[in-house]
mmCIF file of C-alpha atoms in Angstrom:
data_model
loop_
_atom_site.group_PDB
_atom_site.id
_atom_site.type_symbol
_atom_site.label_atom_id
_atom_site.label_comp_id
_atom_site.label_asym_id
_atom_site.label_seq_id
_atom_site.Cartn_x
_atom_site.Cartn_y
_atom_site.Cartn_z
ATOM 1 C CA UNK A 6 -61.814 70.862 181.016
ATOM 2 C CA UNK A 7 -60.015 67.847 183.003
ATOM 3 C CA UNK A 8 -60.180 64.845 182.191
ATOM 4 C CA UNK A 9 -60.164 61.217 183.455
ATOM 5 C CA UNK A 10 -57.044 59.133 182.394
ATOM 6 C CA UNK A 11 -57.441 55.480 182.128
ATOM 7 C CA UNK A 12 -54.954 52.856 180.878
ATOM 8 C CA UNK A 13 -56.977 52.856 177.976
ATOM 9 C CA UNK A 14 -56.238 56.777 176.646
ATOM 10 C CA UNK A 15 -54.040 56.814 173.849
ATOM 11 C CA UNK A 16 -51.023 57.825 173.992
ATOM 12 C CA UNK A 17 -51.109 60.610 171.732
ATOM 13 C CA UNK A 18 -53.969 62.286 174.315
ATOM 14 C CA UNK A 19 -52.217 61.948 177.195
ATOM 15 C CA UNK A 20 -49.137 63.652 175.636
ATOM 16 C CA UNK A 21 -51.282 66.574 173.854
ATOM 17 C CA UNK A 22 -52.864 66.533 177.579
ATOM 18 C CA UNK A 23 -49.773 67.441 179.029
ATOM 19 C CA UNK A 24 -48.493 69.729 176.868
ATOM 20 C CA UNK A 25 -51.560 71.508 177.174
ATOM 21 C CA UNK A 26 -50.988 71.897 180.646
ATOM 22 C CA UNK A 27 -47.457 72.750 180.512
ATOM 23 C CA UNK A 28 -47.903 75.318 177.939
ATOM 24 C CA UNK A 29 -50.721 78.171 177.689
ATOM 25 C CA UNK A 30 -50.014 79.038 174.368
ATOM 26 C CA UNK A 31 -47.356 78.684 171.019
ATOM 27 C CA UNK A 32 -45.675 81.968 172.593
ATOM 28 C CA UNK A 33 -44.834 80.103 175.420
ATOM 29 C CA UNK A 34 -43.612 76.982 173.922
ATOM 30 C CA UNK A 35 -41.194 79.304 171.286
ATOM 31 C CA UNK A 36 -39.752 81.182 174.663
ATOM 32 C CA UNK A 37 -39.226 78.098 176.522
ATOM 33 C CA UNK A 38 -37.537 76.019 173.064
ATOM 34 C CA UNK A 39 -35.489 79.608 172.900
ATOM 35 C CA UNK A 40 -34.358 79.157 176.714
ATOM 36 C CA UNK A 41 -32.883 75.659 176.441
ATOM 37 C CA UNK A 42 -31.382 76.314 172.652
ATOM 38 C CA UNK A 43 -29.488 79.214 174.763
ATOM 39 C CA UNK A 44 -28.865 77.249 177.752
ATOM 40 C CA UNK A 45 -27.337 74.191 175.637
ATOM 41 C CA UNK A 46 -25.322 76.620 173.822
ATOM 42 C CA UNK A 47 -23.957 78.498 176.658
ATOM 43 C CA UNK A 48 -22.705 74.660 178.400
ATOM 44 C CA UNK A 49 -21.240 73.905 174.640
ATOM 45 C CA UNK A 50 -19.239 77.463 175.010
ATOM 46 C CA UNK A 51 -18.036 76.190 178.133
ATOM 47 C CA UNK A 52 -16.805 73.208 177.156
ATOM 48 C CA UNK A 53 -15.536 74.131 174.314
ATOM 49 C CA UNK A 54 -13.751 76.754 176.326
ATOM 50 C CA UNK A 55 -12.318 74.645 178.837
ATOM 51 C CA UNK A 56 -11.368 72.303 176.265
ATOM 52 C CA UNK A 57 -9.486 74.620 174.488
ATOM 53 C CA UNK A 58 -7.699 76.632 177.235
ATOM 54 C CA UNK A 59 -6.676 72.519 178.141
ATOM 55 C CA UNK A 60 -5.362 71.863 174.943
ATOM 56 C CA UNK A 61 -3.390 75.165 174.874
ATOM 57 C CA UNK A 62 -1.253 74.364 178.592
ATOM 58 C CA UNK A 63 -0.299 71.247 176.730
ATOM 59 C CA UNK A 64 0.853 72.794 173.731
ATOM 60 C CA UNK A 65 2.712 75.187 175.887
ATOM 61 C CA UNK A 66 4.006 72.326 177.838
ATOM 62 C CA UNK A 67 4.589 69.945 175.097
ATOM 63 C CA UNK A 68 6.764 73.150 173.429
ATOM 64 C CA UNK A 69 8.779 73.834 176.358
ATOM 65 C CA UNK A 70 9.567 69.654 177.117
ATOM 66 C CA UNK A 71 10.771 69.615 173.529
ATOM 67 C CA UNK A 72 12.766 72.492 174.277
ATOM 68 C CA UNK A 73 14.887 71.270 176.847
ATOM 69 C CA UNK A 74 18.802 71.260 176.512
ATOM 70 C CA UNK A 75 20.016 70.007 179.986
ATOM 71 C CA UNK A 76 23.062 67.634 179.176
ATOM 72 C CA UNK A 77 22.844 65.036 181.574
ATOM 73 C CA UNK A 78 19.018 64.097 181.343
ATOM 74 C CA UNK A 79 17.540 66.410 178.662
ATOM 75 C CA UNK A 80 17.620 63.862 175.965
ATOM 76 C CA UNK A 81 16.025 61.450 178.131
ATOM 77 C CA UNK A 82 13.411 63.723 179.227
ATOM 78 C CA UNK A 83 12.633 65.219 175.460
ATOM 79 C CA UNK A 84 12.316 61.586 174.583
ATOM 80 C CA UNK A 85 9.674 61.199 177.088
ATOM 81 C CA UNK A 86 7.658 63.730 178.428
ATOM 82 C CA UNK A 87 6.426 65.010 174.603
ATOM 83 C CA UNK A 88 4.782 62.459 173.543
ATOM 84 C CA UNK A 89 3.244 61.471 176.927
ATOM 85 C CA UNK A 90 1.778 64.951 176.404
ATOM 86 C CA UNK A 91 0.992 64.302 172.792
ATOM 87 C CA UNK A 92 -0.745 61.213 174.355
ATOM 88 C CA UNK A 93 -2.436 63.272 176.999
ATOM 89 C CA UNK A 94 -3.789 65.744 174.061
ATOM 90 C CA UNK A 95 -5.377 62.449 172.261
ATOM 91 C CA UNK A 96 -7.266 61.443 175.679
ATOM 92 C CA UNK A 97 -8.361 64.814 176.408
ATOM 93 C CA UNK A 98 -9.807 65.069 172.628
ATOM 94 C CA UNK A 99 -11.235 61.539 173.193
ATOM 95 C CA UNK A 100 -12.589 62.701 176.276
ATOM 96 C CA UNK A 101 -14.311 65.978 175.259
ATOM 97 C CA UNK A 102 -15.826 64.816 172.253
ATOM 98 C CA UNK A 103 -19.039 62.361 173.468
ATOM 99 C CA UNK A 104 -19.683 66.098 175.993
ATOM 100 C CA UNK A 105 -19.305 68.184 173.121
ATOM 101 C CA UNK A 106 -21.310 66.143 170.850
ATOM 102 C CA UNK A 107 -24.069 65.936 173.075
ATOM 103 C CA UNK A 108 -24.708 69.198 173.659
ATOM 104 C CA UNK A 109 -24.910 69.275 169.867
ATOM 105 C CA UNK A 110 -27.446 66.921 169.645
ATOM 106 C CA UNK A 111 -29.260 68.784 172.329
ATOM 107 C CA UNK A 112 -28.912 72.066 170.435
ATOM 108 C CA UNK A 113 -30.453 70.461 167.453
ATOM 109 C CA UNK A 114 -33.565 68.595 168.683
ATOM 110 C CA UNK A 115 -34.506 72.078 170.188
ATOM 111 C CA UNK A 116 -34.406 73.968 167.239
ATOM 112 C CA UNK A 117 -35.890 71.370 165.479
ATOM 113 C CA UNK A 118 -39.152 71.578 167.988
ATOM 114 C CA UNK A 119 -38.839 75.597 167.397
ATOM 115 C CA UNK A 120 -38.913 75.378 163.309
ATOM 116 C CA UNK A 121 -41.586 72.764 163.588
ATOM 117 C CA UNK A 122 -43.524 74.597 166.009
ATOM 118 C CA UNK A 123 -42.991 78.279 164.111
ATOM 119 C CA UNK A 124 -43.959 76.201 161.072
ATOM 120 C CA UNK A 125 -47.287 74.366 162.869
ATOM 121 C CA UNK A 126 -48.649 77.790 164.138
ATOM 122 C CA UNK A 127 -49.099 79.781 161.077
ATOM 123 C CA UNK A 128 -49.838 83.020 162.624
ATOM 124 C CA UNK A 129 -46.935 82.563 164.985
ATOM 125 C CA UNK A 130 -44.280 81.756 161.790
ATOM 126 C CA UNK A 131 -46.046 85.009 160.442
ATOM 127 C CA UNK A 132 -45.231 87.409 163.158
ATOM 128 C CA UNK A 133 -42.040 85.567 163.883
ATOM 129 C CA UNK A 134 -40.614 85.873 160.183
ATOM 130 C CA UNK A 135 -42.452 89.769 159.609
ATOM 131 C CA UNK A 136 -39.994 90.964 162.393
ATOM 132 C CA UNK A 137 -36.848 92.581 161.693
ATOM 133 C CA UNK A 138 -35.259 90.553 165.012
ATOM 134 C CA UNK A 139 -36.028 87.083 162.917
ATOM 135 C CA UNK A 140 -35.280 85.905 159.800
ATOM 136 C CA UNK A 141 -36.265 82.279 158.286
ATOM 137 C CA UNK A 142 -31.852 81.570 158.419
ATOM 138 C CA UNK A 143 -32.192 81.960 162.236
ATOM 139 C CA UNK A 144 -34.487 79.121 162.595
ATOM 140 C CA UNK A 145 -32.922 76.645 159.691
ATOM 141 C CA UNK A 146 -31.069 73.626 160.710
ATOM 142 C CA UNK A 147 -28.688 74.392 158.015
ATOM 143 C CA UNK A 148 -27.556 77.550 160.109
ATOM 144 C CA UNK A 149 -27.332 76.548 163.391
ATOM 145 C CA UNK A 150 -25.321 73.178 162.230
ATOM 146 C CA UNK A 151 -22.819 75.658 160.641
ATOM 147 C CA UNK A 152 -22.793 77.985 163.660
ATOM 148 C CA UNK A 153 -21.431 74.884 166.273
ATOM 149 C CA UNK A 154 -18.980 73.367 163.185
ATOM 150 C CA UNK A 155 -16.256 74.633 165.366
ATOM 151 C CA UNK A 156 -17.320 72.776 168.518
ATOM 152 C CA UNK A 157 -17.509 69.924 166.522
ATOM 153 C CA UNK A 158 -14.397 69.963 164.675
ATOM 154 C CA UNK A 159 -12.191 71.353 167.439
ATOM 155 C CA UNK A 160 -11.455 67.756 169.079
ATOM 156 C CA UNK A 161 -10.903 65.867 165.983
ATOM 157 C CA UNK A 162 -8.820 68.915 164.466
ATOM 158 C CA UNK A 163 -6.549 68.532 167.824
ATOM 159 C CA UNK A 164 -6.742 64.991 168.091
ATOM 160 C CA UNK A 165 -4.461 64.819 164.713
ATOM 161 C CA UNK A 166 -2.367 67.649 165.434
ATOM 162 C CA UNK A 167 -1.640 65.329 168.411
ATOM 163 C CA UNK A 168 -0.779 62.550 166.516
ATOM 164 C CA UNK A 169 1.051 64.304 164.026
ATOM 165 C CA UNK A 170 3.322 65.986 167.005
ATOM 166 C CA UNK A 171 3.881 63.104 168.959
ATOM 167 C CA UNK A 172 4.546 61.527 166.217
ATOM 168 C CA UNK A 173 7.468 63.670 165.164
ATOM 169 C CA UNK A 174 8.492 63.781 168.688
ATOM 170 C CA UNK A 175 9.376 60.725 168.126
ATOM 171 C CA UNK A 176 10.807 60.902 164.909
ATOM 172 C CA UNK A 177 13.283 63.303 165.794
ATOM 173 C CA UNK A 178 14.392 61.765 168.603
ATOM 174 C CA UNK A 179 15.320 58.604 167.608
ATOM 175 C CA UNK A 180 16.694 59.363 164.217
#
């Protein structure tokens, strides 16, 4: 039945309003919390992805600089172009991580609406958890925080292998 809205509604009835309205039913809600979990993990894939097919041009790059045995300017050049690549890898770890880490955060404030909502609807939990598709380790934040560790880690993991090889870029150079 509508309603009228004045300024003086609470809050918490104009929200349950709305949802009402944007959902039919707890079926609904699940399959649309599913859709966006999926969609933020497919963009986290991707940038993950991109990130790492980034990261391994520069190691190729950063291999083949250091490789360099040209006798008029390859000492120069070794003593250069590494660790401006090493410095590159840094800023592209910099740079992915706040894209990375946001799709995270995404990832996790939908599948915390799906437990709490497959946990609020006690029928729904029952059929979700009674079929063989679903289990309870699907739904836990514990499992889906372990599942994206390596989105997480990969810019920090690269960010010191960065260091560390410019680093001893330089070292090797001028010793």
């Amino acid at each position: 039945m509508p309603r009228i809205i004045t300024p003086a509604t609470p809050e918490h009835e104009i929200s349950s309003e709305r949802e009402a309205r944007m959902f039919g039913s707890p079926k609904e809600r699940l399959d649309f919390y599913r859709r966006e979990i999926q969609y933020e993990t497919t963009i986290l894939a991707n940038r993950t992805d991109a990130y790492l097919t980034a990261q391994s041009f520069l190691v190729i790059a950063f291999v083949s600089a250091m490789s360099n045995l040209n006798e008029s300017w390859g000492q120069m050049f070794t003593l250069l172009v590494p660790p401006f690549l090493a410095l590159l890898g840094v800023l592209s770890s910099l740079n992915a991580w706040p894209g990375i880490h946001a799709a995270y955060k995404i990832i996790d404030h939908w599948q915390l609406k799906q437990s709490n909502l497959l946990r609020s609807e006690p029928l729904m939990g029952l059929a979700y958890d009674e079929s063989p598709l679903f289990a309870e380790a699907e739904t836990s934040r514990a499992s889906h925080r372990k599942s994206l560790l390596f989105s997480l880690r990969t810019p920090w993991i690269f960010l010191a292998f960065w260091v560390i090889l410019g680093g001893y870029a330089l070292f090797i150079q001028l010793s």
